[in-house]
mmCIF file of C-alpha atoms and ligand atoms in Angstrom:
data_model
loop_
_atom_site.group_PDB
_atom_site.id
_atom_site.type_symbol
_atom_site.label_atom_id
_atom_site.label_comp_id
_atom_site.label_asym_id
_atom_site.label_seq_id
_atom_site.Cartn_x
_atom_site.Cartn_y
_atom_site.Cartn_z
ATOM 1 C CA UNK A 487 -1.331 -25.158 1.683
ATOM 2 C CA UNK A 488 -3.788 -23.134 -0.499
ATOM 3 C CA UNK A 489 -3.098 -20.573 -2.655
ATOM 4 C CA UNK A 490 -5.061 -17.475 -3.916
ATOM 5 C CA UNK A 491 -5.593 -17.533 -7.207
ATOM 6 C CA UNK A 492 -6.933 -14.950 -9.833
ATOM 7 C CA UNK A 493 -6.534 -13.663 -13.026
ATOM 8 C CA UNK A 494 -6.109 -9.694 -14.443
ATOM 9 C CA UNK A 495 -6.644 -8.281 -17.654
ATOM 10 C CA UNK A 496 -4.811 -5.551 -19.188
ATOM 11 C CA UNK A 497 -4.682 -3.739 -22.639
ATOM 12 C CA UNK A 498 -5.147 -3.856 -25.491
ATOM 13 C CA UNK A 499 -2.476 -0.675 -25.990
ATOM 14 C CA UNK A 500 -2.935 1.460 -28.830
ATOM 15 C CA UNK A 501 0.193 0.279 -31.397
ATOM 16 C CA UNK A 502 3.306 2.225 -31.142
ATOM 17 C CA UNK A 503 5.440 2.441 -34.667
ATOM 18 C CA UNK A 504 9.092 3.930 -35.411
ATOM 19 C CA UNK A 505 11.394 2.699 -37.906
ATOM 20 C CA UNK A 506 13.183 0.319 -35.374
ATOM 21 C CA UNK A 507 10.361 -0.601 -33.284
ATOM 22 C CA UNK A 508 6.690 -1.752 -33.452
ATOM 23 C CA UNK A 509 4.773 -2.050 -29.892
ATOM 24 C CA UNK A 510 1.566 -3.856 -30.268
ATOM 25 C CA UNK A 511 0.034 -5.075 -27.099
ATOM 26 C CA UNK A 512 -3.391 -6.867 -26.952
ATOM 27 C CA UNK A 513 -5.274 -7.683 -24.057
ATOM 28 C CA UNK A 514 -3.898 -9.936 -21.974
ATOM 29 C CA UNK A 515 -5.361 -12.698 -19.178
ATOM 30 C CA UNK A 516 -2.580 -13.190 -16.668
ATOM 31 C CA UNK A 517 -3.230 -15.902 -14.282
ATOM 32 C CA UNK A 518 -1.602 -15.139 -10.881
ATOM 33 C CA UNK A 519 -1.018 -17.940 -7.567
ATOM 34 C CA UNK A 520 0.133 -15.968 -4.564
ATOM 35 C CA UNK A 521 1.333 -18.267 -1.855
ATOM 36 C CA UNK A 522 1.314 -17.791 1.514
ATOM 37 C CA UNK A 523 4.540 -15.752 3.139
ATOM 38 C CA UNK A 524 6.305 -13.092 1.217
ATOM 39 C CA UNK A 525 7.004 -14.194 -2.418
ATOM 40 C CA UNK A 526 7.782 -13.077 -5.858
ATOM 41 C CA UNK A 527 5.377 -13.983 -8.956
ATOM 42 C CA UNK A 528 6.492 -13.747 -12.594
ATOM 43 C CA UNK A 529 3.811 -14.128 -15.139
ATOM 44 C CA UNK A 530 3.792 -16.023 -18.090
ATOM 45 C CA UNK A 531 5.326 -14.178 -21.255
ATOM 46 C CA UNK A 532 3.652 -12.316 -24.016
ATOM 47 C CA UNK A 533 4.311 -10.860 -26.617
ATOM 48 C CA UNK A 534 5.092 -6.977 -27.110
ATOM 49 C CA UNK A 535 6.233 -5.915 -30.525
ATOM 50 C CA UNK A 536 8.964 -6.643 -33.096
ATOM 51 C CA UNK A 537 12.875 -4.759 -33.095
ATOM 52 C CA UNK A 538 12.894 -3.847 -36.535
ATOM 53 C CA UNK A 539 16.542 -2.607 -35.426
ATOM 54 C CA UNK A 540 17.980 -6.212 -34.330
ATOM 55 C CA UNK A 541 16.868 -8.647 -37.229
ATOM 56 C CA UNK A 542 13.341 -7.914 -36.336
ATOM 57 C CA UNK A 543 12.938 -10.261 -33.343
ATOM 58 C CA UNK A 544 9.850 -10.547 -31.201
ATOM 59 C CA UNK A 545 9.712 -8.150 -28.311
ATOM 60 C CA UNK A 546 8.860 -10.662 -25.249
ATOM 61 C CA UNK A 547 7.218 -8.991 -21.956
ATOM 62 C CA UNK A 548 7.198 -10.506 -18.608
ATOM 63 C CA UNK A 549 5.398 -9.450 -15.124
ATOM 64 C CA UNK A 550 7.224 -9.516 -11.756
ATOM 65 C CA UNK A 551 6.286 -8.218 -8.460
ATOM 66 C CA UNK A 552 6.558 -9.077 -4.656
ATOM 67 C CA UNK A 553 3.765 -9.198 -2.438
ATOM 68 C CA UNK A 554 2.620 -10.956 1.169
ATOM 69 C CA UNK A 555 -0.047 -13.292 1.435
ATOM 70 C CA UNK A 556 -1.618 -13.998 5.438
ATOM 71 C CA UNK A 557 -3.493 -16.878 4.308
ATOM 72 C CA UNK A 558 -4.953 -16.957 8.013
ATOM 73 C CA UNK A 559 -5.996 -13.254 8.295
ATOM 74 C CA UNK A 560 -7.346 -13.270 4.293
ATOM 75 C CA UNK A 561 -5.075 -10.354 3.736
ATOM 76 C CA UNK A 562 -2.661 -9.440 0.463
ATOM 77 C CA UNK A 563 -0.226 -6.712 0.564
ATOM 78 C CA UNK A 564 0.935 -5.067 -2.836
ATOM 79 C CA UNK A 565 2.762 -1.471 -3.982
ATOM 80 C CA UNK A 566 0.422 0.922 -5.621
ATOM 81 C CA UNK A 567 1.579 2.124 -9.213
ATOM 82 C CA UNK A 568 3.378 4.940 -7.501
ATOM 83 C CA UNK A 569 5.217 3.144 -4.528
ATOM 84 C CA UNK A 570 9.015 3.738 -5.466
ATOM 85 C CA UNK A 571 9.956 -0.083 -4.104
ATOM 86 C CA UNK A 572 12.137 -2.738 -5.607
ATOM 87 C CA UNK A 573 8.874 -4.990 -4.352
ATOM 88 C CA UNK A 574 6.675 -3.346 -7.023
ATOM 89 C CA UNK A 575 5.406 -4.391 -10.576
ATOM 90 C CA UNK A 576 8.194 -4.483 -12.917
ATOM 91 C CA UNK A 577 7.583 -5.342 -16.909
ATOM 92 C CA UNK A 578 10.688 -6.969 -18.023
ATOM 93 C CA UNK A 579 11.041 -6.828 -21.590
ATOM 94 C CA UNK A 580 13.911 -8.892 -24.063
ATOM 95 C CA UNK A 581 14.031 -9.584 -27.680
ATOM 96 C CA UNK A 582 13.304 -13.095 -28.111
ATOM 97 C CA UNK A 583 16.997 -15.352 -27.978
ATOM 98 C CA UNK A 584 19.028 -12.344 -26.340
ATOM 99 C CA UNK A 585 20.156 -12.013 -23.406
ATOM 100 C CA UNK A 586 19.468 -8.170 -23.567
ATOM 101 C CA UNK A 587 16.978 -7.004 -20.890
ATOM 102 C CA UNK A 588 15.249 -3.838 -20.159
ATOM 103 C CA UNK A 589 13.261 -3.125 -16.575
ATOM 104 C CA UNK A 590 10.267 -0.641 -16.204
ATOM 105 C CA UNK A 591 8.797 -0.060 -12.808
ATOM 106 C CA UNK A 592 5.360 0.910 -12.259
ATOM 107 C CA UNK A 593 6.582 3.486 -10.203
ATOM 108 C CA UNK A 594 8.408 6.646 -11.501
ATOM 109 C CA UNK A 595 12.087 5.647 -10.447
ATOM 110 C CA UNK A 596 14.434 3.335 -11.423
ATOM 111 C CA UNK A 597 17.925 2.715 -11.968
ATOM 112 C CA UNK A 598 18.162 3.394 -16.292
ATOM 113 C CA UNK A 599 21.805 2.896 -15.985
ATOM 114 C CA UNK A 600 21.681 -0.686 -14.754
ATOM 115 C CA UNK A 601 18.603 -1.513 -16.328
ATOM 116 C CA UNK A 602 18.447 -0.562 -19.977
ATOM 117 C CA UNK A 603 21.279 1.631 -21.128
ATOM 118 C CA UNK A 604 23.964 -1.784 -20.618
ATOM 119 C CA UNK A 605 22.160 -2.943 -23.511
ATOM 120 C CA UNK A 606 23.962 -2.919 -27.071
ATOM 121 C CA UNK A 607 20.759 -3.025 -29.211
ATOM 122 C CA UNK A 608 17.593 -2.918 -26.532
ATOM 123 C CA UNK A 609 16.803 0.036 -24.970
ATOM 124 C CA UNK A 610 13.630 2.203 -25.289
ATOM 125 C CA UNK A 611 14.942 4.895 -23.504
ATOM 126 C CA UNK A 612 16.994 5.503 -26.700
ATOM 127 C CA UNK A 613 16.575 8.763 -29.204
ATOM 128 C CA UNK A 614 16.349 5.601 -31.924
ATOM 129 C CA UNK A 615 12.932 5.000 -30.561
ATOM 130 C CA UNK A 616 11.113 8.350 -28.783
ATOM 131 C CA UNK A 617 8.197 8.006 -26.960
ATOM 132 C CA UNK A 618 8.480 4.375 -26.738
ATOM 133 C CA UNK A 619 9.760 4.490 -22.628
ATOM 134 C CA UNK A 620 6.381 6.167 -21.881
ATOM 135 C CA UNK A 621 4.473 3.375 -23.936
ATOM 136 C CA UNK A 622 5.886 0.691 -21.624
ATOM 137 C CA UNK A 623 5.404 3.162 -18.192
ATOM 138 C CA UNK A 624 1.754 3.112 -19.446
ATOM 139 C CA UNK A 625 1.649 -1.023 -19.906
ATOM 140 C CA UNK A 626 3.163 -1.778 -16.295
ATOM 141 C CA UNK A 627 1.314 0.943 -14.889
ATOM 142 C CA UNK A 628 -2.143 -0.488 -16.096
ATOM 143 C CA UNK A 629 -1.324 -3.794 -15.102
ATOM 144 C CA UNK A 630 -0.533 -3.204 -11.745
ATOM 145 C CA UNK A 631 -3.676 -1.270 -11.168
ATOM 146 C CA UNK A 632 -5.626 -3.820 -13.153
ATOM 147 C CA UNK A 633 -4.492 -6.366 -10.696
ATOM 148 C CA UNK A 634 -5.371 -4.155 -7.942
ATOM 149 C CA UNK A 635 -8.924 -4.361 -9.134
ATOM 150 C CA UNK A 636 -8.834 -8.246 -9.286
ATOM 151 C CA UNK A 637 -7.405 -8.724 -5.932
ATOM 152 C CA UNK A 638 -10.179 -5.977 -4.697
ATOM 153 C CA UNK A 639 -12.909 -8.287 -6.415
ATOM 154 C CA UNK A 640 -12.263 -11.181 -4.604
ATOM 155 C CA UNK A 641 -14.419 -12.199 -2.411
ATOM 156 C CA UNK A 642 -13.662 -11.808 1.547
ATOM 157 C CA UNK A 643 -9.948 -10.916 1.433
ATOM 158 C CA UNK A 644 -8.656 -7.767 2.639
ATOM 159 C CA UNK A 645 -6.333 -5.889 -0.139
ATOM 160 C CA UNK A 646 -3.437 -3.744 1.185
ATOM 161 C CA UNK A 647 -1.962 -1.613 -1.328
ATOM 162 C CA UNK A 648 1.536 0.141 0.021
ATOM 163 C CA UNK A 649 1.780 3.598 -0.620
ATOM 164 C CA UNK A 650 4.047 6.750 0.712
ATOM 165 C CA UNK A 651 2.553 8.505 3.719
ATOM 166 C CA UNK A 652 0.147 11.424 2.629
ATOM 167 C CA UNK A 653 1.718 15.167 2.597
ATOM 168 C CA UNK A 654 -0.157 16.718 5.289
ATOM 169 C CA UNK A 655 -0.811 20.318 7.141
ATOM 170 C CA UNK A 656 2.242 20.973 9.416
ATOM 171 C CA UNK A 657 -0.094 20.902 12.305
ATOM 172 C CA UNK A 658 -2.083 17.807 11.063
ATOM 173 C CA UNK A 659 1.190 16.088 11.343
ATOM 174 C CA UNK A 660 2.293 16.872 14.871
ATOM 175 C CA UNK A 661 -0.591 15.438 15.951
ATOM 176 C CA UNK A 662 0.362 12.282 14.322
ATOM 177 C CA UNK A 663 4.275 12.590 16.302
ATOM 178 C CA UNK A 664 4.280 10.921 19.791
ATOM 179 C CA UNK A 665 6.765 11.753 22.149
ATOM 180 C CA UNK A 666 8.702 8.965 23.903
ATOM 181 C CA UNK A 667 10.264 9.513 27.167
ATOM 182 C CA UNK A 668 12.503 6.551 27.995
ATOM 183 C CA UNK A 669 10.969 5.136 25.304
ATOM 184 C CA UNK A 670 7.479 5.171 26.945
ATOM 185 C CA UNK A 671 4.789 7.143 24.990
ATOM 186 C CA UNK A 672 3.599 10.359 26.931
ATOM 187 C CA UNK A 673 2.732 13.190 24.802
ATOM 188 C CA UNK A 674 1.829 14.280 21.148
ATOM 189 C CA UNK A 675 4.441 16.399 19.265
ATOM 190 C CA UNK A 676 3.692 20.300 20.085
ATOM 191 C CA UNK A 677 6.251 22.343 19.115
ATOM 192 C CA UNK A 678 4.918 24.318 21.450
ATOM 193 C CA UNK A 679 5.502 22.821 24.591
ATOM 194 C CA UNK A 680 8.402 20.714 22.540
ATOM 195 C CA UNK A 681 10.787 24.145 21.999
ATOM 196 C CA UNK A 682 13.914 21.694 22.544
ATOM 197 C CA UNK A 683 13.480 18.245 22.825
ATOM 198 C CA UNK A 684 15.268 16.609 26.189
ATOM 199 C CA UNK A 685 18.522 13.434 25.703
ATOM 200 C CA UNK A 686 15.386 11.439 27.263
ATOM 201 C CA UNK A 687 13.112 12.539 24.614
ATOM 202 C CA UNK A 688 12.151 10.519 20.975
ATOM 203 C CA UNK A 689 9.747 11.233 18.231
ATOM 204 C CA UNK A 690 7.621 8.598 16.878
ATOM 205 C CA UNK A 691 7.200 9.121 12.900
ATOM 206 C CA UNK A 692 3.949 8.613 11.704
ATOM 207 C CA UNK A 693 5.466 7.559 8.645
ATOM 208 C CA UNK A 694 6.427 4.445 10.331
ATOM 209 C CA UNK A 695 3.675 3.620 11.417
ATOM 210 C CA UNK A 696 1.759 3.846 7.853
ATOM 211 C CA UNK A 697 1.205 1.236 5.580
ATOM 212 C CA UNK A 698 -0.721 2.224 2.852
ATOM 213 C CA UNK A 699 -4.425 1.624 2.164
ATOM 214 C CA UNK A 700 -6.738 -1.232 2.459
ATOM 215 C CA UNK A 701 -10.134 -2.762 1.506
ATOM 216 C CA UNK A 702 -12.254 -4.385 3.382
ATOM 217 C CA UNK A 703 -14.298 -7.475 2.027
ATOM 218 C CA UNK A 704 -18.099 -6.171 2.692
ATOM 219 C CA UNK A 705 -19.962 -8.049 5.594
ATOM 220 C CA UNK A 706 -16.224 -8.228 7.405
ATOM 221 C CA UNK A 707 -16.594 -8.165 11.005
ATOM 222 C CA UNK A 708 -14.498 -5.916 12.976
ATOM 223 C CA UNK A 709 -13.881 -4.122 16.834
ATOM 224 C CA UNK A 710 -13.191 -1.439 18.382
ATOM 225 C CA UNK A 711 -9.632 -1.525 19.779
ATOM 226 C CA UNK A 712 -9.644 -0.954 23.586
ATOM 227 C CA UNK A 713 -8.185 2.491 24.248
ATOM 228 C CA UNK A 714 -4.225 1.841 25.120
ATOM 229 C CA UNK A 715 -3.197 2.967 28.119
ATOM 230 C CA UNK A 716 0.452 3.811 26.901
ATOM 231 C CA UNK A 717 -1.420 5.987 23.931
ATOM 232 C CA UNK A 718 -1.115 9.513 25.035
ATOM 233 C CA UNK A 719 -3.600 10.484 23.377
ATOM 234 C CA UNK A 720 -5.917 7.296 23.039
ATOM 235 C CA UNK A 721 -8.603 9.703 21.066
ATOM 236 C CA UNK A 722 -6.175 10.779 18.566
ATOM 237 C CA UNK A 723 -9.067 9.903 15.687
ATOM 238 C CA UNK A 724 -9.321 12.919 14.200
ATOM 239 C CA UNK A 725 -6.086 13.228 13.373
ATOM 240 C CA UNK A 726 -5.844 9.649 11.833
ATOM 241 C CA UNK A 727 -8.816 10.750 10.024
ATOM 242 C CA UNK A 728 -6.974 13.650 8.045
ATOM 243 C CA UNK A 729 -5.003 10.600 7.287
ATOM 244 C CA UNK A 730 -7.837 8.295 5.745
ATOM 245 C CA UNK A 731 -9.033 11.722 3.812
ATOM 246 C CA UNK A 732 -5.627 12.117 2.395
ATOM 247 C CA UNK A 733 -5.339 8.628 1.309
ATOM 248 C CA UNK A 734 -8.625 7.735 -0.067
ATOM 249 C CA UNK A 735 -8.899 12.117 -1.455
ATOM 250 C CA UNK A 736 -12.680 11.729 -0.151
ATOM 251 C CA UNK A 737 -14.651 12.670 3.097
ATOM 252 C CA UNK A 738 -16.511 9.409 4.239
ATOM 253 C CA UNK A 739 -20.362 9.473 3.288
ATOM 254 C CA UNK A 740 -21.089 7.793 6.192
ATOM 255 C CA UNK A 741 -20.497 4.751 9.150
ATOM 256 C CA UNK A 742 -18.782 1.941 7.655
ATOM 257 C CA UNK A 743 -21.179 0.322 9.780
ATOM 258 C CA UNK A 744 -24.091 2.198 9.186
ATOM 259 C CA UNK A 745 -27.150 0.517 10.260
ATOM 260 C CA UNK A 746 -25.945 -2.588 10.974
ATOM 261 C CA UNK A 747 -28.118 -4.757 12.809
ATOM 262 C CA UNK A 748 -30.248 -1.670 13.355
ATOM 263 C CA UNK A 749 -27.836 0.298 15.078
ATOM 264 C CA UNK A 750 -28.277 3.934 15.755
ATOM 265 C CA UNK A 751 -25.678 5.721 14.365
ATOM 266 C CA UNK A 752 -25.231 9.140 14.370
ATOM 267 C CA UNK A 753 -23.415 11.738 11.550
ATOM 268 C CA UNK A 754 -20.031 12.328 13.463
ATOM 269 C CA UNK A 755 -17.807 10.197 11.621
ATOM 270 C CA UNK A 756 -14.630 9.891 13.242
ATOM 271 C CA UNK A 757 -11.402 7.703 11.983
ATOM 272 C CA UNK A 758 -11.504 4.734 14.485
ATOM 273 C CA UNK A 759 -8.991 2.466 15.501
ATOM 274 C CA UNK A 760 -10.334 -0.962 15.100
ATOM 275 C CA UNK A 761 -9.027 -4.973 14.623
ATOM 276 C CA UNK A 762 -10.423 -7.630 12.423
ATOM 277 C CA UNK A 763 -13.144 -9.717 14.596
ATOM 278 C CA UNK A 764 -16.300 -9.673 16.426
ATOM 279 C CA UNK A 765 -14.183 -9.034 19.911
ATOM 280 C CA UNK A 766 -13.239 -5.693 20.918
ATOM 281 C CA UNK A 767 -9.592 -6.249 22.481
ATOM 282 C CA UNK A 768 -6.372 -4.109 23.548
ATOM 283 C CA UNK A 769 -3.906 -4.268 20.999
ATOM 284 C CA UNK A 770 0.032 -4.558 22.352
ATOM 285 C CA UNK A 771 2.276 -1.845 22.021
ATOM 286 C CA UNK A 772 3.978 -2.691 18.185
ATOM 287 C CA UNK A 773 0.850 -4.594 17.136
ATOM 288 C CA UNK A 774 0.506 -5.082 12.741
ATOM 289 C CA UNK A 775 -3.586 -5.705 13.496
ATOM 290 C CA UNK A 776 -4.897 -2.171 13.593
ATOM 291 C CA UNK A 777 -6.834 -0.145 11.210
ATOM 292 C CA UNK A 778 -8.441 3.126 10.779
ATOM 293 C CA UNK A 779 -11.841 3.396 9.269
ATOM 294 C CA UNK A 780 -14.164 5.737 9.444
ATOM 295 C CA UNK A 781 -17.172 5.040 12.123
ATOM 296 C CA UNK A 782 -19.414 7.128 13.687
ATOM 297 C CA UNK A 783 -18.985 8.651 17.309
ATOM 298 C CA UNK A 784 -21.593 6.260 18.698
ATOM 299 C CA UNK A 785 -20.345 3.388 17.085
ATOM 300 C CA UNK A 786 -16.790 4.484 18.007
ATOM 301 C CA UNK A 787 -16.051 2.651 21.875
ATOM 302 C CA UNK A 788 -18.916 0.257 21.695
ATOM 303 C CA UNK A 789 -18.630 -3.052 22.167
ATOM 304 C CA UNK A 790 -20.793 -4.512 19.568
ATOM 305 C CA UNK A 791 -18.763 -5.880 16.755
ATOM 306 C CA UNK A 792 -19.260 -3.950 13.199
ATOM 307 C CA UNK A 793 -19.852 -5.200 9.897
ATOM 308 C CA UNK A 794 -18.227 -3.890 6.644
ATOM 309 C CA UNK A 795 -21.595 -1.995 5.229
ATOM 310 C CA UNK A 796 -21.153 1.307 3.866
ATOM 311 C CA UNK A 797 -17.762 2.043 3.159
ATOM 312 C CA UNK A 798 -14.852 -0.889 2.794
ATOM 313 C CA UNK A 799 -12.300 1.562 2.797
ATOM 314 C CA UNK A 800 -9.286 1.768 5.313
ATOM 315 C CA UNK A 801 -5.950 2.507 6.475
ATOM 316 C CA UNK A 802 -3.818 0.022 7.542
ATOM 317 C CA UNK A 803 -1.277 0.674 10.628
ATOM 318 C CA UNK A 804 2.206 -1.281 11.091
ATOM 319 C CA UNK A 805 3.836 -1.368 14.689
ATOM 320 C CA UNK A 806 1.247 0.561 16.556
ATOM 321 C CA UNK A 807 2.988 2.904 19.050
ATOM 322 C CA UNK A 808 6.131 1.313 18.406
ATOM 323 C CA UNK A 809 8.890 2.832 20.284
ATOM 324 C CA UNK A 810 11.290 5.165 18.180
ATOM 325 C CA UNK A 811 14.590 2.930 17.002
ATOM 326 C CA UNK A 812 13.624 0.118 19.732
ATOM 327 C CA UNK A 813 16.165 2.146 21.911
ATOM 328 C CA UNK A 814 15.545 4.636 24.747
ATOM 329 C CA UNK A 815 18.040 6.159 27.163
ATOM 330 C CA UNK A 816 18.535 4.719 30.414
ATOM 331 C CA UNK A 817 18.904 7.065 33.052
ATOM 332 C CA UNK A 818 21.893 6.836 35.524
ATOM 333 C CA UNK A 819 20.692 5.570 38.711
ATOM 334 C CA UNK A 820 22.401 7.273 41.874
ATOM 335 C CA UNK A 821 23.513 4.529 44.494
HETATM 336 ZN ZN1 ZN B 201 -22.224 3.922 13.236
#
């Protein structure tokens, strides 16, 4: 089975000097093989400094993270730098010949108490060494979005980077909430018409259905997904594209198709719900192959595939109109 191979580049870090410690980090190549499934990689090590306060042994540094591969569908998934997940890049750090380790996550979390303080003689976050816990935040930080630059610079694969769902207007967000009855979709959230919700009645959290960003390779064909007929609201695109705006912190400039193949398109973008391909198709209820990316109203229906042209930026949806828990309430029948 093939694997994806690249290689990111990282540093050099400014040096970083106290009495017990000395940070130095150069630039590093780190070679990476992702195979296909949900794995782990741990990089090679490299070296990080010298613990003046523990006989002066090398400082050894070490990459780990967990991502996806669908070799079949050309698509990696990886956590952004500020995805709180165990599955994101962690710099493991030790003195060379100890069995003292210390854990930094990209993301701002972690559990300190577990992961450095245990230690009798390594641990950054101590007053012995101040400022050195924001020196290694920087290094994993910059290597996980250094690698998010490789991955986006290879050539026709689609790069999903996980991140929390956007903070968005109260309203914008109802009209991201479906209402289940019986665990059939019929209605967006209005609080409104929603002043108690019924035993019968579930909310669908967008949240859920969000699973961070993607890029497109350019020239990637894609569809229009076939308006569902269990959507409530199958033209719910302006609402998904608040979503793409709050992700990406941009308006679109224009079609992601624009042009293509000397189509007409006009300057109502609109966040459309498409699938990878040159066939537009209905999507099952739950389906992990629909995006959102910005197209213009005529474009938006057609059924003339699209090419990735203008824009390769999307947002990738997970269990499309999944319903709530997998449960719904069964109604008594009367005999
Ligand atoms: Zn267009």
């Amino acid at each position: 089975m093939a694997s994806l191979t690249t290689t990111f580049t990282f540093g050099p870090h400014d040096a970083y000097h106290c009495p017990s410690l000395t940070l130095r980090v150069e630039a590093q190549n780190i070679q990476v093989s992702f195979q296909a499934g949900t794995n782990a990689f741990t990089s090679s090590d490299f070296d990080m400094g010298v613990l003046h306060s523990l006989y002066s042994r090398p400082i050894i540094g070490r990459l780990t993270l967990r991502y996806t591969y669908n070799e079949v569908k050309r698509e990696i998934t990886v956590c952004s730098s500020d995805y709180p997940s165990a599955d994101g890049m962690t710099l493991i750090t030790m003195p060379q010949d100890t069995a003292e380790a210390c854990f930094e996550h990209a993301a701002p979390c972690g559990f300190l108490a577990d992961e450095c303080y245990k230690n009798s003689a390594w641990n950054y976050h101590s007053q012995l060494m101040p400022g050195a816990a924001t020196y290694m935040k920087q290094v994993v930080r910059n290597a996980n979005d250094a690698l998010i630059e490789a991955l986006r610079n290879i050539p026709n694969l689609t790069v999903v980077v996980r991140e929390l769902f956007p903070k968005l207007e109260q309203a914008v967000y109802h009209d991201l909430c479906v209402v289940f009855e019986s665990g059939v979709p019929t209605a967006i959230y209005n609080p409104d018409l929603h002043a108690v919700l019924g035993a019968h009645q579930a909310v669908g959290l967008p949240e859920s259905t969000f699973a961070g960003s993607a890029t497109w390779a350019t020239n990637s064909p894609f569809s229009n997904v076939n308006g569902s007929t269990s959507d409530p609201k199958p033209n719910r695109e302006t609402s998904w594209m608040n979503v793409w705006r709050a992700v990406w912190g941009a308006d679109p400039a224009q079609c992601s198709s624009y042009h293509f193949n000397g189509y007409n398109c006009n300057g109502n973008l609109i966040g459309g719900h498409i699938i990878a391909g040159m066939v537009r198709q209905s999507v099952t209820r739950g389906s992990n192959d629909v995006y959102i990316i910005p197209i213009c109203n005529s474009h938006n229906g057609t059924n003339q595939y699209m090419e990735v042209v203008s824009n390769d930026k999307a947002v990738r949806l997970t269990g499309y109109l999944n319903s709530p828990a997998g449960l719904f309430r069964v109604e008594k029948q009367t005999l």
